[in-house]
Short mmCIF file of C-alpha atoms in Angstrom, two decimals:
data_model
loop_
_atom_site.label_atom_id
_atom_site.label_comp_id
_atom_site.label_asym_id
_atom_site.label_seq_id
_atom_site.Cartn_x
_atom_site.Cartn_y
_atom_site.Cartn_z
CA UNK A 1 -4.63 -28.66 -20.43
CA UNK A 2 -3.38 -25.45 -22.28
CA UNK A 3 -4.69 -22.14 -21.55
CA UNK A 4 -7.00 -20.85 -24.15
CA UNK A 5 -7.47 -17.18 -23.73
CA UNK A 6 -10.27 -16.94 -25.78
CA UNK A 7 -12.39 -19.30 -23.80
CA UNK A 8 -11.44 -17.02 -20.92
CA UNK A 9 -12.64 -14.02 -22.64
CA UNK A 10 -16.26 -15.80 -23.41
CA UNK A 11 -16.61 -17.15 -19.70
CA UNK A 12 -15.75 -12.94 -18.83
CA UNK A 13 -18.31 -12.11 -21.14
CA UNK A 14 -20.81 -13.94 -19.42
CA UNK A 15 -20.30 -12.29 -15.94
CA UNK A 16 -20.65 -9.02 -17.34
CA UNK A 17 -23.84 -6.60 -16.63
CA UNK A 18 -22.68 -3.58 -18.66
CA UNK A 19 -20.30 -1.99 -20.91
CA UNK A 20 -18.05 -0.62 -18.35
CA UNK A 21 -17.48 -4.59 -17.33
CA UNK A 22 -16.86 -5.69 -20.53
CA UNK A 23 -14.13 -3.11 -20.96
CA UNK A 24 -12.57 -5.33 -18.24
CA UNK A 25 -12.57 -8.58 -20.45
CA UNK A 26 -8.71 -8.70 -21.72
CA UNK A 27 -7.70 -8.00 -18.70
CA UNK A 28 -8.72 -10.81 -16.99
CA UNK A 29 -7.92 -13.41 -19.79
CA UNK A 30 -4.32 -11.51 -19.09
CA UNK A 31 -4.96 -11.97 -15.28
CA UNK A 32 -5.51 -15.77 -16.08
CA UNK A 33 -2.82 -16.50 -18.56
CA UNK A 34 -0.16 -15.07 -16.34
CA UNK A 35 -1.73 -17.68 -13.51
CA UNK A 36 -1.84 -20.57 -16.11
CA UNK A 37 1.70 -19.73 -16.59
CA UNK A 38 2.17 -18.97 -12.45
CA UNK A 39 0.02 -21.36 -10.74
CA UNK A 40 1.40 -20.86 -7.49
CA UNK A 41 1.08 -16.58 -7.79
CA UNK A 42 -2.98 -17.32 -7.31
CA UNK A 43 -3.60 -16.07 -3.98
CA UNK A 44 -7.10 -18.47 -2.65
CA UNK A 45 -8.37 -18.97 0.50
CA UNK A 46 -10.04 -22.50 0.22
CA UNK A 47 -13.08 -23.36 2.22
CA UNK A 48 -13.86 -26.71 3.91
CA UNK A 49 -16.78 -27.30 1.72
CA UNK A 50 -14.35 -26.79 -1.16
CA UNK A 51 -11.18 -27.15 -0.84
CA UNK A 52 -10.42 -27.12 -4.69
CA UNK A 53 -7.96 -23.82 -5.81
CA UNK A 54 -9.85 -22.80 -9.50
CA UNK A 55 -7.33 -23.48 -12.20
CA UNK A 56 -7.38 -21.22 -15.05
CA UNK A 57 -6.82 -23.74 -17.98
CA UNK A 58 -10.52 -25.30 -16.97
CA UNK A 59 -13.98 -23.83 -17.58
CA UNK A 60 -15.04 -24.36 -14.20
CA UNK A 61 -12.00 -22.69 -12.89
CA UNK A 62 -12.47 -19.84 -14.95
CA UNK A 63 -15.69 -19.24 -14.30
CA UNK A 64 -15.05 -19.19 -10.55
CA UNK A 65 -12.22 -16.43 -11.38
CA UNK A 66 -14.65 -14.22 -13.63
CA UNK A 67 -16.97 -14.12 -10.78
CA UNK A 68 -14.82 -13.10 -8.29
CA UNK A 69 -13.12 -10.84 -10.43
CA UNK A 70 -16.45 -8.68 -11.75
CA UNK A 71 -18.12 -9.48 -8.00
CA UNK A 72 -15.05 -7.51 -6.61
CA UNK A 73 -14.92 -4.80 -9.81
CA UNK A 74 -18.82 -4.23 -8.78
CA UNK A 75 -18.23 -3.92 -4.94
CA UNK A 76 -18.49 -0.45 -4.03
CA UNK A 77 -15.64 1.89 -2.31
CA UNK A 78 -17.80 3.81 -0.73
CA UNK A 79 -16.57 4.20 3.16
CA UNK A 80 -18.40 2.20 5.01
CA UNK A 81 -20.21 3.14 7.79
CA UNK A 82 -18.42 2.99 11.45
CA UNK A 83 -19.00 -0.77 12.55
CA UNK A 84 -16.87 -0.81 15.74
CA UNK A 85 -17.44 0.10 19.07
CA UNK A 86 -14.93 3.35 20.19
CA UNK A 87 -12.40 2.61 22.55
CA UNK A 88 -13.46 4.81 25.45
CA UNK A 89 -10.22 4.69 27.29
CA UNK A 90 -8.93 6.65 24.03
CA UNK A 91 -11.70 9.57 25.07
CA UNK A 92 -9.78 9.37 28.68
CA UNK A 93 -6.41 10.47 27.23
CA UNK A 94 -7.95 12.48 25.15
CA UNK A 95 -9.19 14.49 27.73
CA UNK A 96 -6.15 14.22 30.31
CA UNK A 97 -3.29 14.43 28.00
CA UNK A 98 -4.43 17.27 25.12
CA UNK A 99 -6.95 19.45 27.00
CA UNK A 100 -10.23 18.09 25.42
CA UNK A 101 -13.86 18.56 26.83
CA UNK A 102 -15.88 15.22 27.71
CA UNK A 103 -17.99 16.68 25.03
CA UNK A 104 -15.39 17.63 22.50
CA UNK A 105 -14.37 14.21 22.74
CA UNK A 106 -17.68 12.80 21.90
CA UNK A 107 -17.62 14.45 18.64
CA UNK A 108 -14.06 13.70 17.76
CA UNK A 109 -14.78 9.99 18.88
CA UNK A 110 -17.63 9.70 15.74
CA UNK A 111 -15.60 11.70 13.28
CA UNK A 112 -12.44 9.67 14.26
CA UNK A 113 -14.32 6.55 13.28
CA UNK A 114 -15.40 8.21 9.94
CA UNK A 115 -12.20 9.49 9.23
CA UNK A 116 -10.68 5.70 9.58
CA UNK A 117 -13.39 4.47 7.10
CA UNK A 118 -12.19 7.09 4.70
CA UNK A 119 -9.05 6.21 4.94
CA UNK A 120 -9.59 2.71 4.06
CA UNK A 121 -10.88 3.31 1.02
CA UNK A 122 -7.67 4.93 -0.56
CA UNK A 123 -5.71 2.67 -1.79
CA UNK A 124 -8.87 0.85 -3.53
CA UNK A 125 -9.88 4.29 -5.09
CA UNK A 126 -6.03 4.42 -6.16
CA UNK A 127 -6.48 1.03 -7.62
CA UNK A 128 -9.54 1.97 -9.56
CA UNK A 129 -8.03 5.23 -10.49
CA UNK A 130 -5.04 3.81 -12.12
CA UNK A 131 -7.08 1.31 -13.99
CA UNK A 132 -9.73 3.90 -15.36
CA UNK A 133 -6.44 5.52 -16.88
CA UNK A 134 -4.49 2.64 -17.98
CA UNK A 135 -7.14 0.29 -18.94
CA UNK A 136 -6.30 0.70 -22.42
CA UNK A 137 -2.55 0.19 -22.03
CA UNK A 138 -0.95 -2.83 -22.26
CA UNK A 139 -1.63 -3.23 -18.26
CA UNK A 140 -4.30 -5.04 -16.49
CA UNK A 141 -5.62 -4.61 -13.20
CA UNK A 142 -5.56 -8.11 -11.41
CA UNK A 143 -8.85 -6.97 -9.73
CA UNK A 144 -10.19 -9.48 -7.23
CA UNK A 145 -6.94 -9.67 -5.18
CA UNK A 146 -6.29 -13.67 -6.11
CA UNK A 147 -2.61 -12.18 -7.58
CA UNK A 148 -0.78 -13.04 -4.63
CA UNK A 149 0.38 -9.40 -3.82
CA UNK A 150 0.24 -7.77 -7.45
CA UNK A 151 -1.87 -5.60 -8.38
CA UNK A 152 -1.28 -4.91 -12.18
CA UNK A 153 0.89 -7.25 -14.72
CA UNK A 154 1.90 -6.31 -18.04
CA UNK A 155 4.58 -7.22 -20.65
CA UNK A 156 7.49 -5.30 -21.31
CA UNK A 157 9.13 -4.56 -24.81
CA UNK A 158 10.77 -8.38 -24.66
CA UNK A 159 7.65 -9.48 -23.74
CA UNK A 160 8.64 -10.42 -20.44
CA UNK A 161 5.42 -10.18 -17.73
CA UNK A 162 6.29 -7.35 -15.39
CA UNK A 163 4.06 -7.12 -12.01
CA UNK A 164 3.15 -3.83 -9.54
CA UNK A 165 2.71 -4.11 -6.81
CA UNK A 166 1.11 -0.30 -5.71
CA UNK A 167 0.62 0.81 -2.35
CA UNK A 168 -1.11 4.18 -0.80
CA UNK A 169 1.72 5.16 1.71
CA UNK A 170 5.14 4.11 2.34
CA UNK A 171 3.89 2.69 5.72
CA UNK A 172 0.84 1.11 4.31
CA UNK A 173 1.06 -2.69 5.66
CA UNK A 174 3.33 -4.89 3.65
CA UNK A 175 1.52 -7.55 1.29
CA UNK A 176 2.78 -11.12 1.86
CA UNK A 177 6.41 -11.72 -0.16
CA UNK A 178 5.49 -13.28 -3.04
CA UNK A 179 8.36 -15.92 -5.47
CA UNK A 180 8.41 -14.00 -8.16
CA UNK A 181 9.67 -10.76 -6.66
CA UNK A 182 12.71 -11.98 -5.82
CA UNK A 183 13.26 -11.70 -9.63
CA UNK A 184 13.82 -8.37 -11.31
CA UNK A 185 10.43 -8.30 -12.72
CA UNK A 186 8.16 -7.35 -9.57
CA UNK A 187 8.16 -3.21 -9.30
CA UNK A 188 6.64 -1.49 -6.38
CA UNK A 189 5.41 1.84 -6.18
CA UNK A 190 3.73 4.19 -3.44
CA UNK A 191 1.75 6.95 -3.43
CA UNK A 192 2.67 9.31 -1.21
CA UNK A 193 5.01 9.72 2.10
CA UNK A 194 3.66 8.78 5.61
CA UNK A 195 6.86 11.21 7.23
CA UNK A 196 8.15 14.97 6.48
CA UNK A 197 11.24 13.51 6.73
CA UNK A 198 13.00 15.74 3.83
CA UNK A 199 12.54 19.19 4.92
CA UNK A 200 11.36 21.48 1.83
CA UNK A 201 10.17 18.44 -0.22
CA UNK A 202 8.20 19.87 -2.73
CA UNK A 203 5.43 17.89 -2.71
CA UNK A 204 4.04 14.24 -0.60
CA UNK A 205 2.80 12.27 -3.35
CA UNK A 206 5.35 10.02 -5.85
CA UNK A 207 3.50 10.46 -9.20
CA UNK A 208 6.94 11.52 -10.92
CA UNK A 209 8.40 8.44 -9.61
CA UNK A 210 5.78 5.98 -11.25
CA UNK A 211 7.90 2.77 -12.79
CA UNK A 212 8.56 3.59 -16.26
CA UNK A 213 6.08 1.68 -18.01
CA UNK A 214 3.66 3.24 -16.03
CA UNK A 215 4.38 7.03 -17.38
CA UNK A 216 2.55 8.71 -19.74
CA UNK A 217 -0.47 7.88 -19.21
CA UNK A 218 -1.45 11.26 -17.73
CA UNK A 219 -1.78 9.93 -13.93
CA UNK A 220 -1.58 12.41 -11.09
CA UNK A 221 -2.27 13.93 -8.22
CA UNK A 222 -5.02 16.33 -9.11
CA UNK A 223 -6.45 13.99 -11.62
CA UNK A 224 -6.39 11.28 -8.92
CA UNK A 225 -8.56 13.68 -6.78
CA UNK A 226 -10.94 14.38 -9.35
CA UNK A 227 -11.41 10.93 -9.56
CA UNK A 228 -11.94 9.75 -5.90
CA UNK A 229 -14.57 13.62 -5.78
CA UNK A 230 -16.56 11.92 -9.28
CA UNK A 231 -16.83 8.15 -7.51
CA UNK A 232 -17.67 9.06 -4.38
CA UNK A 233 -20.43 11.46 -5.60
CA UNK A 234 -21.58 8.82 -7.94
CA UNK A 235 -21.88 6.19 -5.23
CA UNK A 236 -23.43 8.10 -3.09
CA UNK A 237 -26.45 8.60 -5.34
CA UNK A 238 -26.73 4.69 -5.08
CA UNK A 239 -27.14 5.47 -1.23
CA UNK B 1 26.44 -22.09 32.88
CA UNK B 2 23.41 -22.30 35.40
CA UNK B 3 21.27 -19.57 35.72
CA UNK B 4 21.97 -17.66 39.22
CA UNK B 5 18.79 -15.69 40.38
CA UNK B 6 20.49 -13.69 43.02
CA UNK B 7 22.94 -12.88 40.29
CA UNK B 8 19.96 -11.35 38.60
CA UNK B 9 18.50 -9.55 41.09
CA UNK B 10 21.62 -7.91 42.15
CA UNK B 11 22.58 -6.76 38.41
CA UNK B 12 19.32 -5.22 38.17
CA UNK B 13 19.47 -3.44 41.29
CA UNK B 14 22.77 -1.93 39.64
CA UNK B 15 20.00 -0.53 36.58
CA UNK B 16 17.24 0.89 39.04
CA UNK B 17 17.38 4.46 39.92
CA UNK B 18 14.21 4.51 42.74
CA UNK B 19 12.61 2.17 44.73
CA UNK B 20 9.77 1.78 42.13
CA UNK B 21 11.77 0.37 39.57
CA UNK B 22 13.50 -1.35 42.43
CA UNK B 23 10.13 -3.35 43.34
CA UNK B 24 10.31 -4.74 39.98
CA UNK B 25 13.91 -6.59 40.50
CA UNK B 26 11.98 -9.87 41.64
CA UNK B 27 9.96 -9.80 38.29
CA UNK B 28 12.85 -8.82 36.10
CA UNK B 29 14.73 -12.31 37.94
CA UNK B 30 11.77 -14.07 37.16
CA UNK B 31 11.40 -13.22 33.59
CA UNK B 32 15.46 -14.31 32.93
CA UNK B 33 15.11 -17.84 35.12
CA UNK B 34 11.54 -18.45 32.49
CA UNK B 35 14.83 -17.43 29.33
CA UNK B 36 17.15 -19.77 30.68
CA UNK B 37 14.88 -22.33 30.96
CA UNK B 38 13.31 -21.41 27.37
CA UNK B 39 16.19 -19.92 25.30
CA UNK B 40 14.03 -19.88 21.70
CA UNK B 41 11.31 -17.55 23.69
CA UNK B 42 13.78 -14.90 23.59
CA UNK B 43 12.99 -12.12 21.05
CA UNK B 44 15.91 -10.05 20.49
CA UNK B 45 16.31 -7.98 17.32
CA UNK B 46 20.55 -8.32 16.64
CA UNK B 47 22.50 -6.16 15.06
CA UNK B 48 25.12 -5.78 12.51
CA UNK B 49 27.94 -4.63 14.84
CA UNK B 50 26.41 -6.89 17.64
CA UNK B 51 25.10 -10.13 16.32
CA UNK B 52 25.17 -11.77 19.56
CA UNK B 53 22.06 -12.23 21.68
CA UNK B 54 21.80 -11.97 25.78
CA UNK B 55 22.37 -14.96 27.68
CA UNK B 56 20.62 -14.94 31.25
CA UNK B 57 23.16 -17.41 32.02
CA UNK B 58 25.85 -14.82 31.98
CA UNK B 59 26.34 -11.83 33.92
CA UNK B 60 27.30 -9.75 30.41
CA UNK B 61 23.77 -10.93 28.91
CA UNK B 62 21.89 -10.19 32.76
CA UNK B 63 23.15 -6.41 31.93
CA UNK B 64 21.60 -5.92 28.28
CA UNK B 65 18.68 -7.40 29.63
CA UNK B 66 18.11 -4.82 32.40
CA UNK B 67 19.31 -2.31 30.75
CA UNK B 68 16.37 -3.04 28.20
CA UNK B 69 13.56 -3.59 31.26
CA UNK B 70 14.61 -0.85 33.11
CA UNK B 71 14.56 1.56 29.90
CA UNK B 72 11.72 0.39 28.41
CA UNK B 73 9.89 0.64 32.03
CA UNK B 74 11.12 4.57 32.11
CA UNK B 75 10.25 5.56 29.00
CA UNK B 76 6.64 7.34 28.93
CA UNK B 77 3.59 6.12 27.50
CA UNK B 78 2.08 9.68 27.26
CA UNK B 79 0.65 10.11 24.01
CA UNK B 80 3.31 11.23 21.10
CA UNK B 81 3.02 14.03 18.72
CA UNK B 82 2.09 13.04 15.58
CA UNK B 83 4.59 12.41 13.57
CA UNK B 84 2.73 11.44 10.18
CA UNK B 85 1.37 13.89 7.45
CA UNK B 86 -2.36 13.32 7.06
CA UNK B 87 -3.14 12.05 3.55
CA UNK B 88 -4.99 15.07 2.23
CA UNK B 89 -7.11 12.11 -0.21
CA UNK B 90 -8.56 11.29 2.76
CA UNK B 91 -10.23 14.79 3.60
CA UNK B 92 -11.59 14.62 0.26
CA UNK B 93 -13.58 11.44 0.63
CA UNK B 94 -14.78 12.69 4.02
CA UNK B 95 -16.14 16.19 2.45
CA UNK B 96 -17.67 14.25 -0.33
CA UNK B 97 -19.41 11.28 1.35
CA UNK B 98 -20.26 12.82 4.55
CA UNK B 99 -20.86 16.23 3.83
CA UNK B 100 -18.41 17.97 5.81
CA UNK B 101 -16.87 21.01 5.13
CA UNK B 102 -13.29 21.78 4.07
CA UNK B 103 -12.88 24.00 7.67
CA UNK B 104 -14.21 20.88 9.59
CA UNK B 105 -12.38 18.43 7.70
CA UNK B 106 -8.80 20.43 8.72
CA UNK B 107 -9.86 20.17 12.26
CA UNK B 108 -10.77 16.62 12.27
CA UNK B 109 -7.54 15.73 10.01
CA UNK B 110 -5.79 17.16 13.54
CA UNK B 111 -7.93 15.49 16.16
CA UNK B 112 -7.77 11.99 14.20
CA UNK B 113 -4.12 11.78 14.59
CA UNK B 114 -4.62 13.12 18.23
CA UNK B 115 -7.04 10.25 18.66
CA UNK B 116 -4.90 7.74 16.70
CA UNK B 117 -1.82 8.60 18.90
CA UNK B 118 -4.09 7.69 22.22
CA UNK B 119 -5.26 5.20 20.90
CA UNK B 120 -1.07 3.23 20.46
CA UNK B 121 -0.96 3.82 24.04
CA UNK B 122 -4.00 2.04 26.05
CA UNK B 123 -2.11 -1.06 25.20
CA UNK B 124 1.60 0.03 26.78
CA UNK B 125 -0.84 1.63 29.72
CA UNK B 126 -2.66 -1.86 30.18
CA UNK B 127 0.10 -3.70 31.02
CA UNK B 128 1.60 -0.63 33.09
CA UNK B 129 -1.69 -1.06 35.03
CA UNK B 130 -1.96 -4.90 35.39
CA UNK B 131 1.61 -5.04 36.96
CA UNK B 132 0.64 -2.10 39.22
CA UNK B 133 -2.22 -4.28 40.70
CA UNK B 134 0.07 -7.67 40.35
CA UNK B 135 3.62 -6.70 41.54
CA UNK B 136 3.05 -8.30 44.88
CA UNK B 137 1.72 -11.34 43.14
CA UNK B 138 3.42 -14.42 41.98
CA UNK B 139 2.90 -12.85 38.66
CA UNK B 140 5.99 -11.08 36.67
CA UNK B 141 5.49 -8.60 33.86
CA UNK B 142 7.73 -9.16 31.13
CA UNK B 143 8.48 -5.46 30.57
CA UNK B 144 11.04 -4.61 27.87
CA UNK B 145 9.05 -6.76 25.00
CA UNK B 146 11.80 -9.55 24.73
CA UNK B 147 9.69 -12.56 25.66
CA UNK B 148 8.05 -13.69 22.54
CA UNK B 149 4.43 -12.92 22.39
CA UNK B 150 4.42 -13.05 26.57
CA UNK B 151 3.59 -10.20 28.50
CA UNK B 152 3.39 -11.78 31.94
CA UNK B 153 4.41 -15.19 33.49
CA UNK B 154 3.64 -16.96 36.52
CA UNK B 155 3.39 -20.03 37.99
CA UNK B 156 0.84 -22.09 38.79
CA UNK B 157 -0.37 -24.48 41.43
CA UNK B 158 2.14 -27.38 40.27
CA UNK B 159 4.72 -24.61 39.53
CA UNK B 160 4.57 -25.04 36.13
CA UNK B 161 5.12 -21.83 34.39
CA UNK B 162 2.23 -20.08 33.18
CA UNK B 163 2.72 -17.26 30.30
CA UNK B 164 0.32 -14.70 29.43
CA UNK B 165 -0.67 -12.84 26.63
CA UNK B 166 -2.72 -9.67 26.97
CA UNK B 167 -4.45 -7.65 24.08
CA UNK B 168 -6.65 -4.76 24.63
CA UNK B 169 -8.89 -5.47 21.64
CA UNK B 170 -10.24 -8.51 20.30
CA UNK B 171 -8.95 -7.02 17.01
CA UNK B 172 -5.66 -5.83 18.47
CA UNK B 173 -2.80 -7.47 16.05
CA UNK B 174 -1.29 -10.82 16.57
CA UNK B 175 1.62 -11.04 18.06
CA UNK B 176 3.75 -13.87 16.67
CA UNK B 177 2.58 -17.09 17.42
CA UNK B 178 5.93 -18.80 19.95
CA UNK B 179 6.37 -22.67 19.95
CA UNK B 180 5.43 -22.80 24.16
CA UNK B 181 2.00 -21.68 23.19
CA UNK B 182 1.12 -24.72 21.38
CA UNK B 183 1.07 -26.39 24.97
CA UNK B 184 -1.64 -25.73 27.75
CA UNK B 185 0.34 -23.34 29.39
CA UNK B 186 -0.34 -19.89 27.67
CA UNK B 187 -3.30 -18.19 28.28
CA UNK B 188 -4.94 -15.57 26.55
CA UNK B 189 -6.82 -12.38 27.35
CA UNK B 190 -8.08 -9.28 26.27
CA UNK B 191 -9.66 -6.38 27.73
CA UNK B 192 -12.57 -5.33 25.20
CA UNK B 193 -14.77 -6.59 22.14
CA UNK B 194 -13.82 -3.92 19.14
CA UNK B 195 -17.81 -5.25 17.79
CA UNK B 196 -21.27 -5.01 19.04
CA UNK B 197 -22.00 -7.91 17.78
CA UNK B 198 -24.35 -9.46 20.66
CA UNK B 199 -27.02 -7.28 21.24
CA UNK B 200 -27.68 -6.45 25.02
CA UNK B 201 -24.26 -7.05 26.29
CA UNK B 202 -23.76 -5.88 28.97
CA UNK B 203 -20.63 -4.46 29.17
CA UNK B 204 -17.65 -4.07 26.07
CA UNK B 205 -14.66 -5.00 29.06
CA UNK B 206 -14.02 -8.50 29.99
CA UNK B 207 -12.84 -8.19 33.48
CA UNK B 208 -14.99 -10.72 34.38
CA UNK B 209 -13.16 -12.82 31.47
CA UNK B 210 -9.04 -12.46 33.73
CA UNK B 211 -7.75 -16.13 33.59
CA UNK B 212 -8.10 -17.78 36.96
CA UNK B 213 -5.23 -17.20 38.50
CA UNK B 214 -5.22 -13.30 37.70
CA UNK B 215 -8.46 -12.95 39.71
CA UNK B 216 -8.81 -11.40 43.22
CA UNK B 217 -6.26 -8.46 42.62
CA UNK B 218 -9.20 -5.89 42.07
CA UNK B 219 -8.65 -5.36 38.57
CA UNK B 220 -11.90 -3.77 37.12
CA UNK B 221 -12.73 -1.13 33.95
CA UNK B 222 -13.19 1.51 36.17
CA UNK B 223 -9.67 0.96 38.72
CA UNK B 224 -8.28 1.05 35.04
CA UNK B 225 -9.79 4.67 34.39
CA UNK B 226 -8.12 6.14 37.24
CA UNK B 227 -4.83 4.70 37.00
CA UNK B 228 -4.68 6.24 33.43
CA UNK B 229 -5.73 9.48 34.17
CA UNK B 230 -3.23 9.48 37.04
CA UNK B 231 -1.06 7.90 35.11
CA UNK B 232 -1.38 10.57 32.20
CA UNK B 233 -1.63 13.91 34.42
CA UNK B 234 1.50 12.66 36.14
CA UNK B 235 3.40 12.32 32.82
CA UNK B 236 1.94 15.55 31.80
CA UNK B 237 3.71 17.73 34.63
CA UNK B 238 6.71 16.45 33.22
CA UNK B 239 6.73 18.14 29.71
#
């Protein structure tokens, strides 16, 4: 079987609801030709039931990607809301160790939780971000997280495939090592530094360092934040 | 080379500077007799000038392996400072999708790395408490973290050695899976459920849960509570 990209494009087509889907469509015929070409880059978690991967150069296979793929593009960022129980030995050295009330610690206790279901939501919002910028560059977001740790692939000017891997933070946790990045075509990138560890660094985000390929596309901070401020506020009238 | 217990126990009398840590030299002899017999359980991070590992067989490798329990028993688990730099994206999200205000959100960006930073210690402070309760016992903490995934050993009955593996969350992280826990003879435990998910349980601890043959010491939620709030006011005086 040979891939045939524009069967993959007509199986997108029919997963999409809207517009802003279908803008999505070469992308993931590029997600799946690079996987036709990769077989063993397509991260899958098989269930008992089913124990067959999806292979790209089949119509069931594809249609099993496409719906994963737009399922995941159409699954909000919101934060969630708080769905574990707080620790209440934290509360303890809260109170011994910095000073805190039993009552101050209540409060920080619920925003804590908040604040860690904020943070989780970053580095999808930085996905989405970079996509709504780059989505008509020659890059595609492999949305649906079955690239086994890659999170955009694109050609360079030999026409080589080139895959990022981005991450929020320098500590963020590590994705599983993937083959292919032992070759020189697997670039990483982070957002921004966990540590002060340069005193007088100007500034905690890496948007200047962005991999070549990546640059000019007008991504940045600011924009970024103007980004996350606009989904957010549109989710939240889906609330 | 056989493995010489009193050997042990009189090299790490040379490493204890008060009778506390000195009530710990039978557990310390205990935990390098389990190494001898089970070599690969040793986890020992080598380096580049040093690429040897400690041998409990040899008086040389007895004296990096104190050296490393009695440390790592001395150093504090008081809460650190923070140390990161809050990811400003994240007070964004919160102002956006739960309504606080910018003048909140800078006061909970502070108090959630307070929290965070209590929150790495309840699991050092766990096993600081168990072995307070269990130093007379037959059990033996393995302080130090250089038994693989093992945090205390005992015996049992048939004086087969018993290793155990203590969490303080259900969703605490995995510690590497070892080759001896494939057996019967690791057993696992952790203090408290992270999710509500049965409804009317009665309590989020699992005391009640201790393997067998760490019942009948007394240790309880609340015998916790007030060894870390001892445990943290003492540590405070000495800032």
């Amino acid at each position: 079987m040979i891939f045939d990209k524009e069967k993959a494009k007509d199986i997108a087509a029919d997963h999409c609801i809207n517009d802003e889907e279908r803008a999505l469509i070469p992308s993931f015929a590029e997600v799946c030709s690079f996987l036709s070409e990769f077989p063993s880059e397509l991260s899958w978690k098989t269930k008992k039931n089913n124990p067959i991967k999806p292979d790209p150069n089949t119509d069931e296979g594809l249609n099993i990607l496409a719906s994963k793929y737009f399922e995941s593009y159409r699954r909000s960022d919101f934060p969630a809301e708080p769905s574990t129980v707080p620790d209440e030995m934290v509360s303890v050295i809260m109170e011994q160790a910095y000073g805190y009330t039993a009552e101050e610690c209540k409060r920080i206790k619920l925003e804590h939780q908040y604040s860690m279901c904020a943070e989780n939501c970053v580095g999808n919002l930085l996905e989405r971000y970079i996509n709504s910028k780059l989505s008509k560059s020659h890059w595609n977001w492999c949305c649906g997280e079955f690239v086994r740790a890659v999170d955009f692939i694109g050609r360079n000017e030999k026409n080589e495939w080139i895959a990022l891997q981005i991450k929020n933070r320098d500590n963020s946790e590590n994705s599983s090592s993937s083959a292919i990045r032992d070759g020189t075509r697997i670039q990483k990138w982070y957002r921004s530094f966990s540590k002060d560890t340069k005193k007088g660094r100007p500034s905690f985000t890496r948007w200047d360092k962005l991999p070549p390929l990546m640059q000019g596309y007008g991504l940045n901070e600011e924009d970024f934040k103007k980004f996350v401020t606009s989904y957010i506020a549109k989710e939240k009238t889906k609330k």
